[in-house]
Amino acid sequence: MDKELQQIASEVEGLSEKLTALKKEIGKVIIGQEDTVSQLLITFLAGGHALLEGVPGLAKTLMIRTLSNAIDLKFKRIQFTPDLMPSDIIGTEILEEDHTTGKKFFKFNKGPIFSNIILADEINRTPPKTQAALLEAMQEFEVTYGDKTYPLDKPFFILATQNPIEQSGTFVLPEAQQDRFLLYIKIGYPTDQEETQILKATTGTKKAQLNKVLSGEDIVRLQQLVREVSISDGLIQYVSDVIRATRPDTSKVDYVKQWVDWGAGPRAGQAMILTAKANALLEGRLAVTLEDLQTVALPVLRHRVLVNFRAEAEGITSDTVTKEILKAVQLKDR
């Protein structure tokens, strides 16, 4: 058993070096945003999908494209618009003719969803019907058209960007679809120093050359290793206590009872544990700590805790609620 652990530790060390190299490649193009990049990598390691929100011009699209350019996988970008149809994403059947027999038949022409990394750009600028076309792909990693089901290539990631819902021309993503995103990442404005560096780097002639430092096989293996990262029973109970504290009916936190309409479901607990394991692996560790869980709590619960109208009027967000829950819920001794 000790020899097996040594082999895993050695493998983790080698893959950690590749992840460090990947961060350096991204840093050639993206200035700052270290937390956002780390959360994207956590999404990859945990085998989930991420939703990035920020106002236009904060390099959401550039960040995902840069990430895909440093990984040896197929990449497709879908620009979501009000007139986009589900068939524009998953594909459609076209009528073809067999030149030897003259018989006509329908052939399924695969859409851009059949790739490894999908950039769903401005996903909330398309109507709910088209947004829903992604649901099966996100959850089941397959697409059904007519009476046939087509498996998607693995690894498979959807990295979606959206503008703040207060902006005109946006459609709010249904709760069921938001829940399919492992993490909901919010991107803020750069600091004064970062903005100066951005202006300097993007208005000249120099262009960064990116190297592919991670393969699809590396990512699949990293996803397997994430599952092998250990977590104590006490920390699992802590996750359960945090998730149950988000629900007004079962919560012992008065703040939740006052400001929350709907709490998180069991998928939130699964996401919290998986992403905490991924965060530990990203830092080269094979065991989850309390800090790992608290690091991922905000992006995990951001889209799974729905505050009421009074909270919105008072400027209280799901992040505010999560921070109060983390203060109130204590790790129990086991």
Coordinates of C-alpha atoms in Angstrom, one line a residue:
M1 CA 0.0 0.0 0.0
D2 CA 2.9 2.4 0.9
K3 CA 4.4 1.7 -2.5
E4 CA 1.1 2.5 -4.2
L5 CA 0.9 5.7 -2.3
Q6 CA 4.4 6.6 -3.3
Q7 CA 3.6 6.0 -7.0
I8 CA 0.5 8.2 -6.7
A9 CA 2.5 10.9 -4.9
S10 CA 5.1 10.8 -7.6
E11 CA 2.5 11.0 -10.4
V12 CA 0.8 13.9 -8.7
E13 CA 4.1 15.7 -8.5
G14 CA 4.7 15.3 -12.2
L15 CA 1.2 16.4 -13.1
S16 CA 1.4 19.3 -10.7
E17 CA 4.5 20.6 -12.6
K18 CA 2.4 20.5 -15.8
L19 CA -0.4 22.5 -14.0
T20 CA 2.1 25.0 -12.9
A21 CA 3.4 25.3 -16.5
L22 CA -0.2 25.7 -17.6
K23 CA -0.7 28.6 -15.3
K24 CA 2.5 30.2 -16.6
E25 CA 1.3 29.9 -20.2
I26 CA -2.0 31.5 -19.3
G27 CA -0.1 34.3 -17.5
K28 CA 1.6 35.2 -20.8
V29 CA -1.8 36.5 -21.9
I30 CA -4.0 37.1 -18.9
I31 CA -2.8 39.6 -16.4
G32 CA -4.0 39.1 -12.8
Q33 CA -7.2 37.1 -12.3
E34 CA -5.2 34.4 -10.4
D35 CA -8.3 33.2 -8.4
T36 CA -10.4 33.0 -11.6
V37 CA -7.7 30.9 -13.4
S38 CA -7.4 28.6 -10.4
Q39 CA -11.2 28.1 -10.3
L40 CA -11.2 27.3 -14.0
L41 CA -8.5 24.7 -13.4
I42 CA -10.5 23.3 -10.5
T43 CA -13.4 22.9 -12.8
F44 CA -11.3 20.9 -15.3
L45 CA -9.8 18.7 -12.6
A46 CA -13.3 18.0 -11.1
G47 CA -14.7 17.2 -14.5
G48 CA -17.4 19.8 -14.4
H49 CA -18.5 23.0 -16.2
A50 CA -18.1 26.6 -15.2
L51 CA -20.1 29.8 -15.7
L52 CA -18.2 33.0 -15.8
E53 CA -19.9 36.3 -15.2
G54 CA -18.5 39.8 -15.7
V55 CA -19.1 43.0 -17.6
P56 CA -17.8 43.2 -21.2
G57 CA -14.1 43.7 -21.6
L58 CA -12.8 41.7 -18.6
A59 CA -11.2 39.1 -20.9
K60 CA -13.7 36.3 -20.1
T61 CA -13.5 35.0 -23.7
L62 CA -9.8 35.6 -24.0
M63 CA -9.2 33.7 -20.8
I64 CA -11.0 30.6 -21.9
R65 CA -9.5 30.7 -25.4
T66 CA -6.0 31.0 -23.9
L67 CA -6.7 28.1 -21.6
S68 CA -7.8 26.0 -24.6
N69 CA -4.7 27.0 -26.6
A70 CA -2.4 25.7 -23.9
I71 CA -4.2 22.3 -23.8
D72 CA -4.0 19.7 -26.6
L73 CA -7.8 19.3 -27.0
K74 CA -10.4 20.2 -29.6
F75 CA -11.9 23.6 -29.0
K76 CA -15.1 25.3 -30.4
R77 CA -16.6 28.7 -29.7
I78 CA -20.3 29.2 -29.9
Q79 CA -21.5 32.8 -29.9
F80 CA -25.0 32.9 -28.4
T81 CA -27.4 35.3 -30.0
P82 CA -31.2 35.9 -29.7
D83 CA -31.8 34.0 -33.0
L84 CA -29.6 31.0 -32.2
M85 CA -31.5 27.7 -32.5
P86 CA -30.9 24.4 -30.7
S87 CA -29.9 22.7 -34.0
D88 CA -27.1 25.3 -34.3
I89 CA -25.5 23.8 -31.2
I90 CA -26.2 20.1 -31.3
G91 CA -26.5 19.6 -35.1
T92 CA -29.2 18.6 -37.5
E93 CA -30.0 16.0 -40.1
I94 CA -29.3 16.7 -43.8
L95 CA -30.6 14.9 -46.8
E96 CA -27.9 13.1 -48.8
E97 CA -27.9 10.7 -51.8
D98 CA -26.0 7.5 -52.2
H99 CA -24.3 7.9 -55.5
T100 CA -24.1 4.1 -56.2
T101 CA -27.7 3.3 -55.5
G102 CA -29.4 6.7 -56.0
K103 CA -31.2 6.2 -52.7
K104 CA -31.7 9.3 -50.5
F105 CA -31.1 9.2 -46.7
F106 CA -30.8 11.5 -43.7
K107 CA -27.4 11.9 -42.2
F108 CA -26.8 13.6 -38.8
N109 CA -24.4 16.5 -39.2
K110 CA -22.8 17.1 -35.8
G111 CA -22.8 20.6 -34.4
P112 CA -20.1 22.4 -32.5
I113 CA -21.1 20.7 -29.2
F114 CA -19.0 17.7 -30.4
S115 CA -15.7 19.0 -29.2
N116 CA -13.7 18.8 -25.9
I117 CA -13.8 22.4 -24.8
I118 CA -16.8 24.5 -25.6
L119 CA -16.8 28.2 -25.1
A120 CA -20.5 29.2 -24.8
D121 CA -20.0 32.9 -25.2
E122 CA -22.7 35.2 -23.7
I123 CA -25.0 32.3 -23.0
N124 CA -27.6 34.5 -21.5
R125 CA -28.2 36.4 -24.7
T126 CA -30.1 33.5 -26.2
P127 CA -33.7 32.4 -25.3
P128 CA -34.2 29.6 -22.8
K129 CA -35.2 27.0 -25.5
T130 CA -31.7 27.2 -26.9
Q131 CA -30.0 27.4 -23.5
A132 CA -31.8 24.2 -22.6
A133 CA -30.2 22.4 -25.6
L134 CA -27.1 22.2 -23.5
L135 CA -28.7 20.4 -20.5
E136 CA -28.3 16.8 -21.7
A137 CA -24.8 17.4 -22.9
M138 CA -23.8 18.9 -19.6
Q139 CA -25.3 16.2 -17.4
E140 CA -25.1 13.0 -19.4
F141 CA -22.2 13.8 -21.8
E142 CA -24.3 12.8 -24.8
V143 CA -26.7 14.3 -27.3
T144 CA -30.0 12.8 -28.4
Y145 CA -31.4 13.7 -31.9
G146 CA -34.5 11.9 -33.1
D147 CA -34.2 8.3 -31.8
K148 CA -30.4 8.1 -31.7
T149 CA -28.0 9.1 -28.9
Y150 CA -24.5 10.3 -29.7
P151 CA -21.8 10.2 -27.0
L152 CA -19.6 13.2 -26.6
D153 CA -15.8 13.0 -26.6
K154 CA -14.1 13.0 -23.2
P155 CA -12.8 15.0 -21.5
F156 CA -15.7 17.4 -22.2
F157 CA -16.1 20.9 -20.7
I158 CA -18.6 23.7 -21.2
L159 CA -17.1 27.1 -20.1
A160 CA -19.9 29.6 -20.5
T161 CA -19.7 33.4 -20.1
Q162 CA -22.5 35.7 -19.3
N163 CA -23.1 39.4 -18.8
P164 CA -24.7 40.6 -15.6
I165 CA -28.4 40.1 -15.8
E166 CA -29.0 43.7 -15.2
Q167 CA -27.8 44.5 -18.7
S168 CA -30.3 44.8 -21.5
G169 CA -30.8 41.9 -23.9
T170 CA -30.1 39.2 -21.4
F171 CA -32.2 36.1 -20.4
V172 CA -31.9 34.7 -16.9
L173 CA -30.6 31.1 -17.0
P174 CA -33.2 28.6 -15.5
E175 CA -32.2 27.3 -12.1
A176 CA -32.1 23.7 -13.4
Q177 CA -29.4 24.7 -15.9
Q178 CA -27.5 26.9 -13.5
D179 CA -27.3 23.9 -11.1
R180 CA -25.5 21.9 -13.9
F181 CA -22.5 24.3 -13.6
L182 CA -20.1 23.1 -11.1
L183 CA -18.8 26.6 -10.3
Y184 CA -20.2 30.1 -10.8
I185 CA -17.2 32.4 -11.2
K186 CA -17.5 36.2 -10.9
I187 CA -14.8 38.3 -12.5
G188 CA -14.2 41.7 -11.1
Y189 CA -12.3 44.7 -12.4
P190 CA -8.5 44.7 -12.4
T191 CA -6.4 46.6 -9.9
D192 CA -4.8 49.9 -10.8
Q193 CA -1.4 48.2 -11.4
E194 CA -3.0 45.3 -13.4
E195 CA -4.9 47.7 -15.6
T196 CA -1.8 49.6 -16.4
Q197 CA -0.1 46.3 -17.4
I198 CA -3.1 45.3 -19.5
L199 CA -3.0 48.6 -21.4
K200 CA 0.7 48.3 -22.0
A201 CA 0.5 44.6 -23.1
T202 CA -2.5 44.9 -25.5
T203 CA -1.7 48.1 -27.4
G204 CA 1.7 47.2 -28.8
T205 CA 2.9 44.8 -31.5
K206 CA 4.2 42.0 -29.3
K207 CA 2.1 38.8 -29.3
A208 CA 2.5 36.0 -26.8
Q209 CA 3.3 32.5 -28.2
L210 CA 1.5 29.7 -26.2
N211 CA 2.8 26.2 -25.9
K212 CA 0.5 23.2 -25.3
V213 CA 1.6 21.8 -22.0
L214 CA -1.2 19.5 -21.0
S215 CA -2.9 16.7 -23.0
G216 CA -6.4 15.2 -22.8
E217 CA -4.8 12.0 -21.3
D218 CA -3.3 14.2 -18.5
I219 CA -6.7 15.7 -17.7
V220 CA -8.4 12.4 -17.6
R221 CA -5.8 11.0 -15.3
L222 CA -6.0 14.2 -13.1
Q223 CA -9.8 13.7 -12.9
Q224 CA -9.2 10.1 -11.7
L225 CA -6.7 11.3 -9.1
V226 CA -9.1 13.9 -7.8
R227 CA -11.5 11.1 -6.8
E228 CA -8.6 9.4 -4.9
V229 CA -7.9 12.5 -2.7
S230 CA -9.0 11.6 0.8
I231 CA -11.5 13.6 3.0
S232 CA -12.3 12.8 6.6
D233 CA -15.8 11.9 7.8
G234 CA -15.7 15.0 10.0
L235 CA -15.2 17.2 6.9
I236 CA -18.0 15.4 5.0
Q237 CA -20.3 16.0 8.0
Y238 CA -19.2 19.7 7.9
V239 CA -20.2 19.9 4.2
S240 CA -23.6 18.4 5.0
D241 CA -24.1 20.9 7.8
V242 CA -23.2 23.8 5.5
I243 CA -25.6 22.6 2.7
R244 CA -28.4 22.0 5.1
A245 CA -27.8 25.4 6.7
T246 CA -28.7 27.0 3.3
R247 CA -32.3 25.7 3.5
P248 CA -34.7 27.9 5.4
D249 CA -36.7 24.9 6.5
T250 CA -33.8 23.1 8.2
S251 CA -31.3 25.9 8.8
K252 CA -30.4 27.0 12.4
V253 CA -29.0 30.2 11.0
D254 CA -31.4 33.1 11.5
Y255 CA -29.8 35.0 8.7
V256 CA -30.9 32.3 6.3
K257 CA -34.4 32.1 7.6
Q258 CA -34.7 35.9 7.1
W259 CA -33.2 36.3 3.6
V260 CA -33.3 33.0 1.7
D261 CA -36.2 31.6 -0.4
W262 CA -34.5 28.4 -1.6
G263 CA -31.5 26.6 -0.4
A264 CA -29.0 24.3 -2.1
G265 CA -29.7 20.7 -3.1
P266 CA -27.5 17.6 -2.6
R267 CA -25.7 18.3 -5.9
A268 CA -24.1 21.3 -4.1
G269 CA -22.6 19.0 -1.4
Q270 CA -21.2 16.8 -4.1
A271 CA -19.8 19.8 -6.0
M272 CA -18.3 21.2 -2.8
I273 CA -16.4 18.0 -1.9
L274 CA -15.2 17.4 -5.5
T275 CA -13.9 20.9 -6.0
A276 CA -12.3 20.9 -2.6
K277 CA -10.5 17.7 -3.7
A278 CA -9.5 19.4 -6.9
N279 CA -8.2 22.4 -5.0
A280 CA -6.1 20.1 -2.8
L281 CA -4.7 18.3 -5.8
L282 CA -4.0 21.7 -7.5
E283 CA -1.8 22.5 -4.5
G284 CA -0.1 19.1 -4.7
R285 CA -1.9 17.6 -1.7
L286 CA -3.8 14.3 -1.4
A287 CA -6.0 15.2 1.5
V288 CA -8.8 17.8 1.8
T289 CA -8.6 20.5 4.5
L290 CA -11.2 22.8 6.0
E291 CA -9.6 25.7 4.1
D292 CA -10.1 23.8 0.8
L293 CA -13.9 23.6 1.5
Q294 CA -14.1 27.2 2.5
T295 CA -12.2 28.3 -0.6
V296 CA -14.7 26.7 -3.0
A297 CA -17.8 27.5 -1.0
L298 CA -18.7 30.8 -2.7
P299 CA -18.5 29.7 -6.3
V300 CA -20.2 26.4 -5.5
L301 CA -23.2 28.0 -3.7
R302 CA -23.4 31.3 -5.6
H303 CA -26.0 30.0 -8.1
R304 CA -27.6 27.4 -5.8
V305 CA -28.8 29.7 -3.0
L306 CA -31.7 32.0 -4.0
V307 CA -32.3 35.0 -1.9
N308 CA -35.8 36.5 -1.5
F309 CA -37.1 39.9 -2.9
R310 CA -36.4 41.7 0.4
A311 CA -32.8 40.6 0.3
E312 CA -32.4 41.8 -3.3
A313 CA -33.9 45.2 -2.3
E314 CA -31.4 45.4 0.6
G315 CA -28.4 44.4 -1.6
I316 CA -28.0 41.1 0.1
T317 CA -26.6 38.4 -2.3
S318 CA -26.1 34.7 -2.1
D319 CA -22.4 35.4 -1.4
T320 CA -23.4 37.4 1.7
V321 CA -25.5 34.5 2.9
T322 CA -22.8 31.9 2.3
K323 CA -20.3 34.0 4.3
E324 CA -22.7 34.2 7.2
I325 CA -23.2 30.4 7.0
L326 CA -19.5 29.8 7.1
K327 CA -19.2 31.9 10.2
A328 CA -22.1 30.1 11.9
V329 CA -21.3 26.4 11.0
Q330 CA -18.4 24.9 13.0
L331 CA -16.4 21.8 12.3
K332 CA -17.5 19.1 14.8
D333 CA -14.9 16.9 16.5
R334 CA -15.3 13.3 15.5

